């Protein structure tokens, strides 16, 4: 049986590409150097995939949506006609650009479906030039000609592109025409290439109108270029268009049988065209547990009832972009390690499957199900204790003692903050020096005492700077945290962290998700000493910051042998203990970040209720024990609330800070209700870009927010934590923010 992958991790085994990009942005290397490093990295990736029968070429310099935009000519005219090179135009859209002659905000970023990857959201408007720039194909074409195996060049397909891009002042009909034309230009310019067209939006709920849009594109594209098109779907099943796709002449179709179990029934019910190849995603591209051999064999035995073996490729369920590169070099307990499979190991799994899976010998009456990862031996008394305490939870454990209006009044009376209180989301820049010290400490070169002294010194300086700038609610800066999830994981049982298990988050950024393999309890206080130290340095309130249960889960690789609810409640109980300790130290503001609540929303609406109920209940279980006069904040890293406003309300926090600065005011509309009886801090500037916003700009953003949110409910803050910024950028931006607020305050009666 032949094997392939939907895609491969892009940053390199040791995040080489991160270094390349950062060196280029810092002007330490030339564009020529960057291009040659990109080329060698892709060569290396191809080498790692050399056992595949077909190799995906899916590298992106920053992001695949942005890359597709360039191939389609979705580039603002002023950029396209500027003296900047194609690559610099591209980076300008990814990260913003500032020079004496030109200034441009970055295009927004959004989570890629329910993964932790952020894509750049292309903006299509009257400024769009619609003149393709094929620069981003050039390396792939050379690589294709140098590779022994057949290759596919990956782009985002028109339906997904249409659904995910932002459109301004451009009628849908003409937009569809233009998009179709752009894809036709692309395919006809390179008639001999094999294209992988990624269409993950096909696994979301599709209306009749959506189906029409899909057909509009593909009736043309499939009939003209179908023999060169591999249509790849992932993250779920394609129940809404499966039958339609069968009648379109694609060369091959990729289906996900891990997240899209329903795909198997579709296949059984409607069959599969005889002359089309099926790429069956059987190895998870989203989780790191080994694929159970028996259930894969069973799946295969079902598939081969409908498809001849020679028409079948075994593949990953989605791109391996979402898992770490390799287990090699990891130092993990053997009984856990043997259950794991990262990127390179998944290729091994596919290779083994292609030899060992025996579809014809199996009992085909058995229903295939990918058996959940079977867990290493657990501490059974811990398991029983936890189960008992979860079962014993009454309703009261999920409820705060007083209605929000009364609580807020109490809190305002004791905190005595000025109107438009200013604050930050929690982290301050992590300097190169700090990272070095942390590494030295982890390697045992630096003593714990010396490391902690250094952290305290950083806290002291940061509190001083926040006071100098004039912020109202201070933070300790999160210097002790390398990461907002991994840090907590290191104080909880049931978690493991890896040394090098990086997964791309956006551009050059990566996170290192911990693994949840067992039962979770708090081993010791996690944040208390740092936060109380910070509070001891100032009279202003210091906000204690924790990461919430669903965010910890969503930014980890989660076990699959017990329910999500059970894992979430275990974490909530551990956080509840921590919050209890913080209150004992008289901290008056506690923030529980649920940065990732929205991103794991199931892709189909019918599954939302269950997920949201788990997420909200766990948040309430963690936080409801606090006193009414303690102010509960939560932060979320996105600005799309239209369909989850009720859930946000149900979290019952006092203050909500969100990302908003990259988008328009209408995104706040769904929170209008909310902001009339709770406090809210929509980010007034974008921290994902190195650009320093001016006082005037922030001033007008605040004015804009005030048209929607009552003055006494509005907080002023950046849109996320500052840890990825340079110190000077962070403090300068905050100073401008405070100046803008003071100017507004001076006009208040
Ligand atoms: N408190 C975290 C920080 O400031 C929140 C980060 C996030 O929302 N992603 O870094
Ligand atoms: Zn955030």
XYZ file of C-alpha atoms and ligand atoms in Angstrom:
760
model
C 0.000 0.000 0.000
C 1.236 3.476 -0.766
C 1.769 6.094 1.907
C 1.913 9.871 2.110
C 1.318 12.770 4.501
C -0.980 15.774 4.386
C 1.879 18.013 5.481
C 5.044 18.177 7.533
C 6.159 20.414 10.470
C 7.682 23.576 9.055
C 10.038 24.996 11.641
C 12.697 22.281 11.454
C 13.907 19.734 13.963
C 15.439 22.363 16.235
C 13.322 25.292 15.149
C 15.994 26.312 12.652
C 13.453 28.323 10.701
C 12.600 30.431 13.731
C 16.217 31.448 13.970
C 16.419 32.144 10.247
C 13.355 34.384 10.301
C 14.432 36.251 13.385
C 17.894 36.812 11.975
C 16.401 38.153 8.804
C 13.966 40.459 10.575
C 16.787 41.761 12.739
C 18.774 42.348 9.518
C 21.527 40.000 10.588
C 21.230 38.003 7.386
C 20.352 39.011 3.849
C 17.326 37.969 1.874
C 19.558 35.749 -0.188
C 20.706 33.963 2.977
C 17.146 33.541 4.138
C 16.131 32.039 0.825
C 18.995 29.626 0.814
C 18.201 28.559 4.382
C 14.578 28.002 3.360
C 15.753 25.848 0.513
C 18.037 23.672 2.601
C 15.389 23.238 5.246
C 12.875 22.039 2.677
C 15.494 19.699 1.254
C 15.970 18.263 4.711
C 12.227 17.813 5.153
C 12.012 16.022 1.842
C 14.828 13.758 2.968
C 12.908 12.912 6.143
C 9.891 12.044 4.019
C 11.809 10.097 1.421
C 10.096 6.811 2.300
C 6.733 8.252 1.283
C 5.305 7.410 -2.117
C 4.234 10.982 -2.630
C 5.686 13.993 -0.843
C 3.732 17.120 0.101
C 5.541 20.415 -0.513
C 3.763 22.584 1.982
C 6.463 24.792 3.436
C 5.430 28.400 4.106
C 7.770 31.265 4.889
C 5.296 32.496 7.496
C 1.835 31.134 6.843
C 0.033 29.094 4.207
C -3.027 31.373 3.896
C -0.768 34.335 3.307
C 1.198 32.382 0.754
C -1.958 31.428 -1.108
C -2.990 35.100 -1.088
C 0.131 35.999 -3.024
C -0.410 33.224 -5.552
C -3.910 34.580 -6.114
C -2.873 38.230 -6.253
C -4.667 39.181 -3.061
C -2.168 41.873 -2.171
C -2.920 45.520 -1.394
C -1.968 47.605 -4.394
C 0.114 50.101 -2.426
C 2.305 47.236 -1.201
C 2.486 45.412 -4.498
C 3.678 48.547 -6.252
C 6.055 49.578 -3.462
C 9.818 49.102 -3.725
C 9.612 46.209 -1.210
C 10.495 42.750 -2.484
C 7.760 40.118 -2.632
C 9.056 38.576 0.550
C 9.087 41.888 2.398
C 5.582 42.704 1.201
C 4.542 39.355 2.584
C 6.214 39.974 5.938
C 4.654 43.442 6.041
C 1.207 41.847 5.889
C 2.196 39.233 8.444
C 3.770 41.552 11.002
C 3.056 45.168 10.142
C 5.581 47.541 8.649
C 6.914 50.923 9.608
C 9.396 53.119 7.766
C 9.766 56.809 7.132
C 7.753 56.525 3.939
C 5.278 53.775 4.597
C 3.270 52.351 7.423
C 1.027 49.314 7.369
C -0.811 47.356 10.042
C -0.540 43.606 9.927
C -3.481 41.634 8.643
C -5.324 40.000 11.551
C -4.510 36.509 12.737
C -6.938 33.801 13.663
C -6.807 30.275 14.958
C -6.748 27.677 12.245
C -9.909 25.720 13.013
C -9.544 23.999 16.397
C -5.751 23.864 16.367
C -3.267 26.134 18.121
C -1.933 27.380 14.812
C -2.782 30.971 13.796
C -3.209 31.866 10.156
C -3.032 35.333 8.676
C -6.496 36.460 7.595
C -6.297 37.840 4.051
C -8.232 41.032 3.524
C -9.911 41.477 0.177
C -11.083 44.969 -0.654
C -10.973 47.599 -3.337
C -7.256 47.928 -2.836
C -6.638 44.292 -3.765
C -4.511 44.210 -6.869
C -5.545 40.754 -8.173
C -2.208 40.366 -9.878
C -0.619 37.072 -8.835
C 2.880 36.972 -7.461
C 4.328 33.514 -8.099
C 7.473 34.194 -6.111
C 6.302 31.730 -3.481
C 6.227 28.889 -5.979
C 9.730 29.267 -7.278
C 11.531 27.221 -4.636
C 8.906 24.515 -4.690
C 9.182 24.122 -8.416
C 12.945 23.652 -8.198
C 12.519 21.244 -5.307
C 9.952 19.276 -7.278
C 12.368 18.872 -10.149
C 15.126 17.694 -7.814
C 13.006 15.163 -5.932
C 12.934 11.527 -7.002
C 9.431 10.904 -5.707
C 6.242 12.485 -7.003
C 5.343 15.654 -5.099
C 2.231 17.713 -4.498
C 2.271 21.460 -3.998
C -0.111 22.496 -1.273
C -2.329 25.562 -1.364
C -5.535 26.574 0.368
C -8.568 25.861 -1.799
C -11.081 28.459 -2.999
C -13.948 27.435 -0.739
C -11.877 27.632 2.441
C -10.165 30.781 1.216
C -13.520 32.379 0.489
C -14.887 31.401 3.899
C -11.886 32.526 5.931
C -10.875 35.797 4.296
C -12.178 39.214 5.313
C -14.060 41.017 2.606
C -14.714 44.720 2.456
C -16.936 46.526 0.002
C -16.824 43.849 -2.575
C -19.982 42.009 -3.646
C -19.900 38.252 -3.061
C -20.725 37.456 -6.689
C -17.885 39.411 -8.175
C -15.555 38.151 -5.480
C -16.320 34.546 -6.374
C -15.716 35.277 -10.053
C -12.404 36.906 -9.257
C -11.296 34.097 -7.003
C -12.218 31.460 -9.539
C -10.326 33.353 -12.179
C -7.282 33.624 -9.908
C -7.209 29.858 -9.300
C -7.639 29.206 -13.016
C -4.721 31.494 -13.779
C -2.608 29.663 -11.235
C -3.432 26.165 -12.465
C -3.118 27.037 -16.119
C 0.233 28.738 -15.553
C 1.669 25.455 -14.248
C -0.165 22.724 -16.144
C 2.174 19.921 -15.130
C 2.134 20.364 -11.366
C 0.123 18.218 -9.003
C -1.776 20.416 -6.554
C -3.000 19.575 -3.107
C -5.986 21.793 -2.511
C -6.665 22.027 1.211
C -10.354 22.444 1.950
C -10.812 22.039 5.709
C -13.850 24.335 5.644
C -15.745 21.462 4.025
C -15.884 19.709 7.404
C -17.804 22.572 9.019
C -21.598 22.944 8.820
C -22.487 23.984 5.288
C -25.687 25.775 4.316
C -27.303 25.354 0.921
C -25.714 28.605 -0.104
C -22.308 27.278 0.967
C -22.791 24.179 -1.138
C -23.575 26.398 -4.096
C -20.381 28.354 -3.521
C -18.432 25.113 -3.347
C -19.969 23.889 -6.600
C -19.454 27.218 -8.293
C -15.707 26.864 -7.802
C -15.267 23.185 -8.347
C -17.549 22.489 -11.259
C -15.142 24.664 -13.193
C -11.890 23.737 -11.547
C -12.450 19.990 -11.398
C -13.571 19.707 -14.994
C -10.695 21.819 -16.290
C -7.846 20.741 -14.032
C -9.255 17.808 -12.018
C -6.629 15.334 -13.142
C -3.995 17.472 -11.416
C -6.003 18.161 -8.301
C -5.859 16.320 -5.019
C -8.708 17.606 -2.865
C -7.647 17.321 0.754
C -10.099 17.637 3.642
C -9.283 17.320 7.334
C -10.419 17.957 10.922
C -13.717 16.133 10.428
C -16.108 14.542 7.966
C -17.603 16.042 4.831
C -21.206 14.915 5.231
C -22.619 18.035 3.532
C -20.779 17.657 0.222
C -19.666 14.053 0.013
C -22.168 13.062 -2.659
C -21.464 16.184 -4.686
C -17.743 15.511 -4.614
C -18.244 12.003 -5.949
C -19.526 13.389 -9.207
C -16.583 15.751 -9.715
C -13.561 14.481 -11.647
C -10.827 14.939 -9.056
C -7.691 12.874 -9.334
C -7.795 12.062 -5.640
C -9.603 12.844 -2.429
C -8.163 13.014 1.095
C -10.426 12.122 4.008
C -9.773 12.237 7.732
C -10.797 9.026 9.498
C -9.540 10.108 12.917
C -11.535 13.294 13.549
C -14.026 12.372 10.848
C -15.323 8.968 11.827
C -18.504 9.697 9.877
C -16.504 9.613 6.651
C -16.539 5.843 6.835
C -20.332 5.686 6.891
C -20.486 8.129 3.989
C -18.215 5.869 2.039
C -20.272 2.816 2.917
C -23.530 4.522 2.059
C -22.593 6.290 -1.169
C -19.602 4.354 -2.395
C -16.481 5.782 -3.964
C -15.657 6.457 -7.623
C -13.646 3.723 -9.240
C -11.108 5.993 -10.884
C -10.395 8.266 -7.967
C -7.627 7.684 -5.460
C -8.458 7.802 -1.778
C -5.955 9.183 0.715
C -7.099 7.784 4.022
C -6.002 9.774 7.069
C -5.591 7.112 9.718
C -2.675 8.432 11.778
C -3.667 11.441 13.868
C -1.966 14.674 12.883
C -3.354 16.370 15.992
C -2.453 14.142 18.881
C 0.681 12.338 19.892
C -0.515 8.889 20.897
C 0.449 5.942 18.778
C -2.203 4.656 16.412
C -3.515 1.287 17.595
C -2.639 -1.322 15.006
C -5.705 -3.428 15.435
C -8.220 -0.652 14.898
C -6.311 0.652 11.887
C -6.431 -2.794 10.352
C -10.107 -2.913 10.992
C -10.638 0.485 9.432
C -8.698 -0.626 6.432
C -10.708 -3.781 6.091
C -13.824 -1.637 5.882
C -12.261 0.712 3.377
C -11.186 -2.052 1.079
C -14.775 -3.132 0.687
C -15.256 0.023 -1.351
C -11.848 0.757 -2.770
C -9.214 -1.332 -4.466
C -5.930 -1.422 -2.583
C -4.055 0.038 -5.518
C -6.270 3.116 -5.303
C -5.508 3.671 -1.667
C -2.895 5.806 0.053
C -2.482 5.689 3.829
C -1.893 9.128 5.242
C -2.050 11.394 8.259
C -5.421 12.793 9.314
C -4.150 16.355 8.789
C -0.778 18.061 8.441
C 1.870 17.088 11.009
C 2.284 20.833 11.492
C 0.327 20.328 14.707
C 2.632 17.811 16.403
C 6.286 18.034 17.479
C 9.023 16.992 15.083
C 10.435 13.889 16.747
C 10.649 11.885 19.971
C 14.337 11.456 19.390
C 16.317 13.081 22.175
C 13.369 13.114 24.589
C 13.977 11.691 27.966
C 10.587 10.273 28.963
C 9.547 7.366 31.179
C 9.626 4.275 29.043
C 6.058 3.183 29.734
C 4.817 6.506 28.383
C 7.295 6.892 25.593
C 6.268 3.618 24.018
C 2.744 4.944 23.621
C 3.865 8.128 21.875
C 4.395 9.105 18.279
C 5.574 12.546 17.102
C 6.126 13.673 13.503
C 8.966 11.437 12.377
C 7.534 8.491 14.314
C 4.227 8.945 12.543
C 6.025 8.471 9.251
C 7.469 5.272 10.725
C 3.985 4.180 11.754
C 2.705 4.688 8.225
C 5.658 2.799 6.835
C 4.985 -0.102 9.192
C 1.291 -0.072 8.430
C 1.973 -0.297 4.732
C 3.677 -3.628 5.424
C 1.691 -5.040 8.309
C -1.924 -4.066 7.883
C -3.806 -7.054 6.611
C -7.222 -5.956 5.534
C -8.465 -9.264 4.209
C -7.817 -11.397 7.235
C -9.997 -9.448 9.593
C -13.501 -10.034 10.687
C -15.370 -7.387 8.794
C -18.446 -7.527 10.952
C -16.628 -5.748 13.749
C -17.130 -1.974 13.750
C -13.819 -0.144 13.643
C -13.162 2.446 16.286
C -9.809 3.946 16.954
C -9.382 2.583 20.454
C -8.301 5.296 22.855
C -4.765 5.323 24.037
C -4.503 2.830 26.861
C -2.881 4.420 29.809
C 0.226 3.547 31.703
C -0.384 2.084 35.152
C -1.898 4.691 37.447
C -1.913 5.337 41.118
C -5.318 3.789 41.759
C -6.010 5.361 45.138
C -5.413 8.824 43.655
C -7.770 7.950 40.840
C -10.458 6.860 43.317
C -10.027 9.945 45.515
C -10.378 12.263 42.565
C -13.375 10.472 41.174
C -15.003 10.636 44.608
C -14.397 14.352 45.074
C -15.715 15.084 41.596
C -18.822 13.019 42.180
C -19.409 14.770 45.500
C -19.459 18.266 43.936
C -22.778 19.964 44.570
C -24.227 22.907 42.635
C -22.764 25.346 45.156
C -19.252 24.436 44.075
C -20.013 26.101 40.740
C -21.616 29.333 41.963
C -20.333 32.631 43.270
C -22.110 33.900 46.325
C -23.469 37.246 45.044
C -24.882 38.707 41.794
C -22.360 40.506 39.607
C -23.768 44.052 40.005
C -23.454 43.861 43.784
C -20.022 42.288 43.621
C -18.719 44.960 41.256
C -20.004 47.701 43.548
C -18.179 46.163 46.508
C -14.997 45.739 44.496
C -15.084 49.295 43.159
C -15.555 50.697 46.634
C -12.512 48.899 47.948
C -10.210 49.161 44.899
C -10.913 52.879 44.293
C -9.615 52.865 40.740
C -9.922 55.937 38.468
C -12.301 55.817 35.476
C -10.896 53.836 32.548
C -8.535 51.831 34.751
C -5.363 50.818 32.951
C -3.731 47.421 33.185
C -1.906 44.777 31.159
C -2.727 41.164 30.447
C 0.042 39.773 32.611
C 3.360 38.982 31.021
C 6.170 41.449 30.438
C 8.971 40.903 27.904
C 11.106 37.871 28.478
C 14.603 39.086 27.779
C 17.391 37.044 26.216
C 19.196 37.302 29.539
C 16.262 35.764 31.378
C 16.050 32.903 28.905
C 19.733 32.221 29.334
C 19.435 32.191 33.096
C 16.455 29.873 32.951
C 18.379 27.472 30.767
C 21.332 27.605 33.095
C 19.042 26.907 36.032
C 17.384 23.993 34.232
C 20.754 22.534 33.382
C 21.820 22.821 37.015
C 24.545 25.372 36.231
C 22.755 28.122 38.143
C 21.462 27.561 41.689
C 17.775 27.877 42.434
C 18.546 30.675 44.831
C 20.447 32.712 42.274
C 17.764 32.127 39.654
C 15.000 33.180 41.999
C 16.934 36.258 43.097
C 17.143 37.247 39.502
C 13.396 36.756 38.998
C 12.689 38.890 42.048
C 14.920 41.596 40.679
C 13.013 41.531 37.388
C 9.716 41.750 39.244
C 11.022 44.693 41.227
C 12.123 46.543 38.120
C 8.939 45.843 36.299
C 6.752 47.033 39.193
C 8.869 50.173 39.304
C 8.411 50.770 35.571
C 4.685 50.142 35.732
C 4.430 52.682 38.539
C 6.513 55.198 36.605
C 4.297 54.800 33.572
C 1.264 55.284 35.790
C -0.664 52.061 35.266
C -3.468 51.451 37.767
C -3.533 47.683 38.176
C -0.086 46.135 38.096
C 1.135 42.632 37.364
C 4.209 40.780 38.503
C 5.220 40.105 34.896
C 5.153 36.287 34.705
C 8.949 36.120 34.441
C 9.008 32.742 36.174
C 6.866 31.263 33.391
C 8.494 30.057 30.247
C 4.975 29.400 29.043
C 1.533 29.933 30.547
C 0.637 26.247 30.375
C 3.922 24.434 30.723
C 4.706 26.367 33.887
C 1.527 25.169 35.601
C 1.990 21.663 34.246
C 5.275 21.450 36.103
C 3.434 21.770 39.442
C 0.716 19.260 38.650
C 0.764 15.487 38.731
C -0.319 13.687 35.557
C 1.617 16.023 33.255
C 4.881 15.555 31.425
C 6.841 18.181 29.600
C 9.148 17.556 26.678
C 12.553 19.035 25.961
C 12.076 19.855 22.354
C 8.430 19.147 21.514
C 7.811 22.464 19.764
C 4.732 23.088 17.660
C 4.357 26.132 15.425
C 1.913 28.700 16.707
C 2.387 31.412 14.101
C 5.238 32.671 11.948
C 8.403 32.081 13.915
C 6.584 31.351 17.163
C 6.156 27.921 18.648
C 4.789 26.452 21.861
C 5.780 23.317 23.674
C 2.554 21.640 24.754
C 2.828 19.389 27.806
C 1.355 15.885 27.713
C -1.524 15.004 30.011
C -1.152 11.295 30.618
C -2.519 10.748 34.134
C -4.600 12.062 37.019
C -4.065 15.653 38.027
C -3.524 17.179 41.469
C -1.638 20.234 42.689
C 1.735 19.170 44.056
C 2.539 22.532 45.694
C 1.588 26.237 45.450
C 2.359 27.435 41.949
C 2.298 31.229 41.839
C 1.763 32.524 45.363
C 5.291 33.536 46.333
C 5.913 35.558 43.148
C 2.676 37.440 43.299
C 2.851 38.239 46.983
C 6.393 39.476 46.483
C 5.204 41.834 43.744
C 2.340 43.069 45.930
C 4.753 43.777 48.765
C 6.529 46.316 46.530
C 3.580 48.562 45.746
C 0.429 50.128 47.143
C -1.350 49.668 43.850
C -3.268 46.416 43.397
C -1.316 43.580 41.797
C -3.417 41.216 39.750
C -2.671 37.529 40.307
C -2.689 35.589 37.055
C -3.434 31.925 36.495
C -4.206 29.834 33.459
C -7.698 28.321 33.345
C -8.600 24.636 33.018
C -9.785 24.472 29.431
C -6.814 26.514 28.235
C -4.427 24.178 30.023
C -6.099 21.259 28.271
C -6.328 22.920 24.871
C -2.684 23.845 24.883
C -1.591 20.390 25.948
C -1.809 17.021 24.276
C -4.631 15.449 26.233
C -5.145 11.843 27.262
C -8.035 10.179 25.470
C -8.899 7.382 27.861
C -11.113 9.397 30.230
C -13.651 12.095 29.442
C -12.707 15.684 28.756
C -14.993 16.736 31.608
C -13.126 14.611 34.079
C -9.739 16.012 33.058
C -11.126 19.569 33.186
C -12.560 19.121 36.684
C -9.332 17.633 37.974
C -7.476 20.751 36.832
C -10.211 23.036 38.157
C -9.884 21.548 41.633
C -6.128 22.093 41.580
C -6.617 25.738 40.545
C -9.250 26.211 43.208
C -6.678 25.325 45.840
C -4.243 27.825 44.347
C -6.850 30.588 44.281
C -7.720 29.843 47.862
C -4.085 30.346 48.834
C -3.904 33.629 46.918
C -6.923 34.975 48.744
C -5.365 34.069 52.046
C -2.543 36.417 51.052
C -5.124 39.202 50.572
C -4.727 39.648 46.848
C -7.711 41.622 45.639
C -7.730 40.824 41.925
C -7.373 37.382 40.401
C -7.283 36.757 36.674
C -7.887 33.308 35.250
C -6.920 33.270 31.587
C -9.097 31.273 29.263
C -7.127 32.359 26.248
C -7.978 29.191 24.382
C -11.613 28.631 25.240
C -12.939 29.338 21.807
C -10.361 27.600 19.739
C -11.411 24.074 20.533
C -15.057 24.743 19.852
C -16.188 21.725 17.871
C -16.421 22.478 14.180
C -20.047 21.402 14.009
C -22.589 23.397 15.961
C -24.429 20.354 17.248
C -21.392 19.512 19.372
C -20.952 22.959 20.919
C -23.294 22.664 23.845
C -21.456 19.784 25.422
C -18.028 21.364 24.986
C -19.065 24.775 26.303
C -20.767 23.224 29.255
C -17.558 21.445 30.191
C -15.397 24.541 29.688
C -17.680 26.909 31.596
C -18.357 24.483 34.433
C -14.648 23.879 34.902
C -13.948 27.624 34.951
C -16.661 28.132 37.547
C -15.453 25.230 39.600
C -11.982 26.770 39.675
C -13.135 30.303 40.503
C -16.443 30.275 42.348
C -14.855 29.859 45.774
C -13.552 33.439 45.902
C -15.045 36.197 48.055
C -17.440 38.660 46.401
C -15.069 41.570 47.017
C -12.232 39.810 45.230
C -12.388 40.851 41.595
C -12.308 38.017 39.095
C -10.852 38.807 35.687
C -10.612 36.558 32.707
C -8.753 37.077 29.456
C -9.442 35.624 26.032
C -7.181 35.793 23.037
C -9.680 36.497 20.316
C -12.436 38.822 19.454
C -15.171 36.711 18.001
C -17.961 36.499 20.494
C -21.099 36.614 18.403
C -21.954 32.978 18.919
C -20.619 32.422 22.417
C -21.763 35.575 24.200
C -24.042 33.485 26.438
C -21.233 31.172 27.417
C -18.998 34.139 28.271
C -21.773 35.535 30.417
C -22.133 32.169 32.119
C -18.496 32.233 33.218
C -19.634 34.899 35.657
C -16.370 36.854 35.799
C -16.311 40.511 36.843
C -13.932 41.812 34.191
C -13.212 40.413 30.741
C -10.204 41.468 28.687
C -10.127 40.470 25.031
C -8.256 40.936 21.839
C -9.925 43.535 19.644
C -7.389 45.961 18.315
C -6.744 44.366 14.962
C -10.379 44.187 14.027
C -13.335 46.530 13.703
C -15.763 47.843 16.227
C -18.552 45.543 15.080
C -16.829 42.652 16.794
C -17.714 44.285 20.102
C -21.385 44.449 19.229
C -22.141 40.973 20.658
C -20.680 42.138 23.970
C -22.800 45.282 24.201
C -25.229 43.610 26.617
C -22.359 42.190 28.616
C -20.598 45.523 28.925
C -23.681 47.083 30.466
C -23.436 45.068 33.649
C -19.881 43.721 33.698
C -16.522 45.360 33.024
C -14.644 44.808 29.825
C -11.223 45.674 28.434
C -10.991 45.273 24.663
C -7.328 45.505 23.652
C -6.507 49.032 22.532
C -3.442 48.026 20.558
C -1.961 44.968 18.910
C 0.875 43.327 20.805
C 1.590 40.795 18.045
C 3.329 43.479 16.028
C 6.551 45.305 16.932
C 4.933 48.559 15.846
C 4.550 51.132 18.646
C 1.088 52.688 18.566
C 0.958 56.440 19.003
C -0.918 58.217 21.768
C -3.325 59.718 19.217
C -4.081 56.348 17.709
C -4.890 54.809 21.085
C -6.864 57.892 22.004
C -9.134 57.449 19.022
C -9.453 53.705 19.610
C -10.647 54.380 23.155
C -13.064 57.018 21.890
C -14.400 54.448 19.475
C -14.863 51.869 22.238
C -16.666 54.465 24.325
C -19.378 54.749 21.694
C -20.365 51.225 22.615
C -19.208 50.537 26.155
C -20.267 52.659 29.133
C -17.408 54.658 30.630
C -17.675 53.026 34.051
C -17.406 49.541 32.559
C -14.441 50.099 30.250
C -10.878 49.016 31.086
C -7.848 50.012 29.039
C -5.220 47.412 28.212
C -3.188 45.931 25.368
C -4.809 43.020 23.565
C -2.627 40.252 25.034
C 0.470 39.566 27.136
C 3.669 41.442 26.301
C 6.136 38.635 26.656
C 7.022 38.394 22.984
C 7.835 42.080 22.648
C 11.120 43.909 23.122
C 11.223 45.805 26.434
C 11.454 49.163 24.797
C 8.471 48.435 22.518
C 6.389 47.264 25.450
C 7.069 50.146 27.803
C 6.850 52.806 25.128
C 3.487 51.466 23.957
C 2.153 51.341 27.505
C 3.335 54.866 28.168
C 1.437 56.037 25.086
C -1.593 54.112 26.277
C -1.565 55.773 29.698
C -1.067 59.215 28.147
C -4.071 58.645 25.917
C -6.176 57.639 28.918
C -5.072 60.650 30.935
C -6.049 62.909 28.089
C -9.526 61.408 28.032
C -9.847 61.552 31.803
C -8.987 65.243 31.745
C -12.038 65.893 29.599
C -14.394 64.014 31.896
C -16.755 65.989 34.113
N -1.453 36.183 31.026
C -0.894 35.735 29.798
C 0.138 36.731 29.299
O -0.015 37.871 29.579
C -1.967 35.595 28.754
C -1.398 35.162 27.449
C -2.432 34.842 26.430
O -3.553 35.257 26.521
N -2.074 34.087 25.444
O 1.065 36.366 28.621
Zn -4.216 36.756 25.029
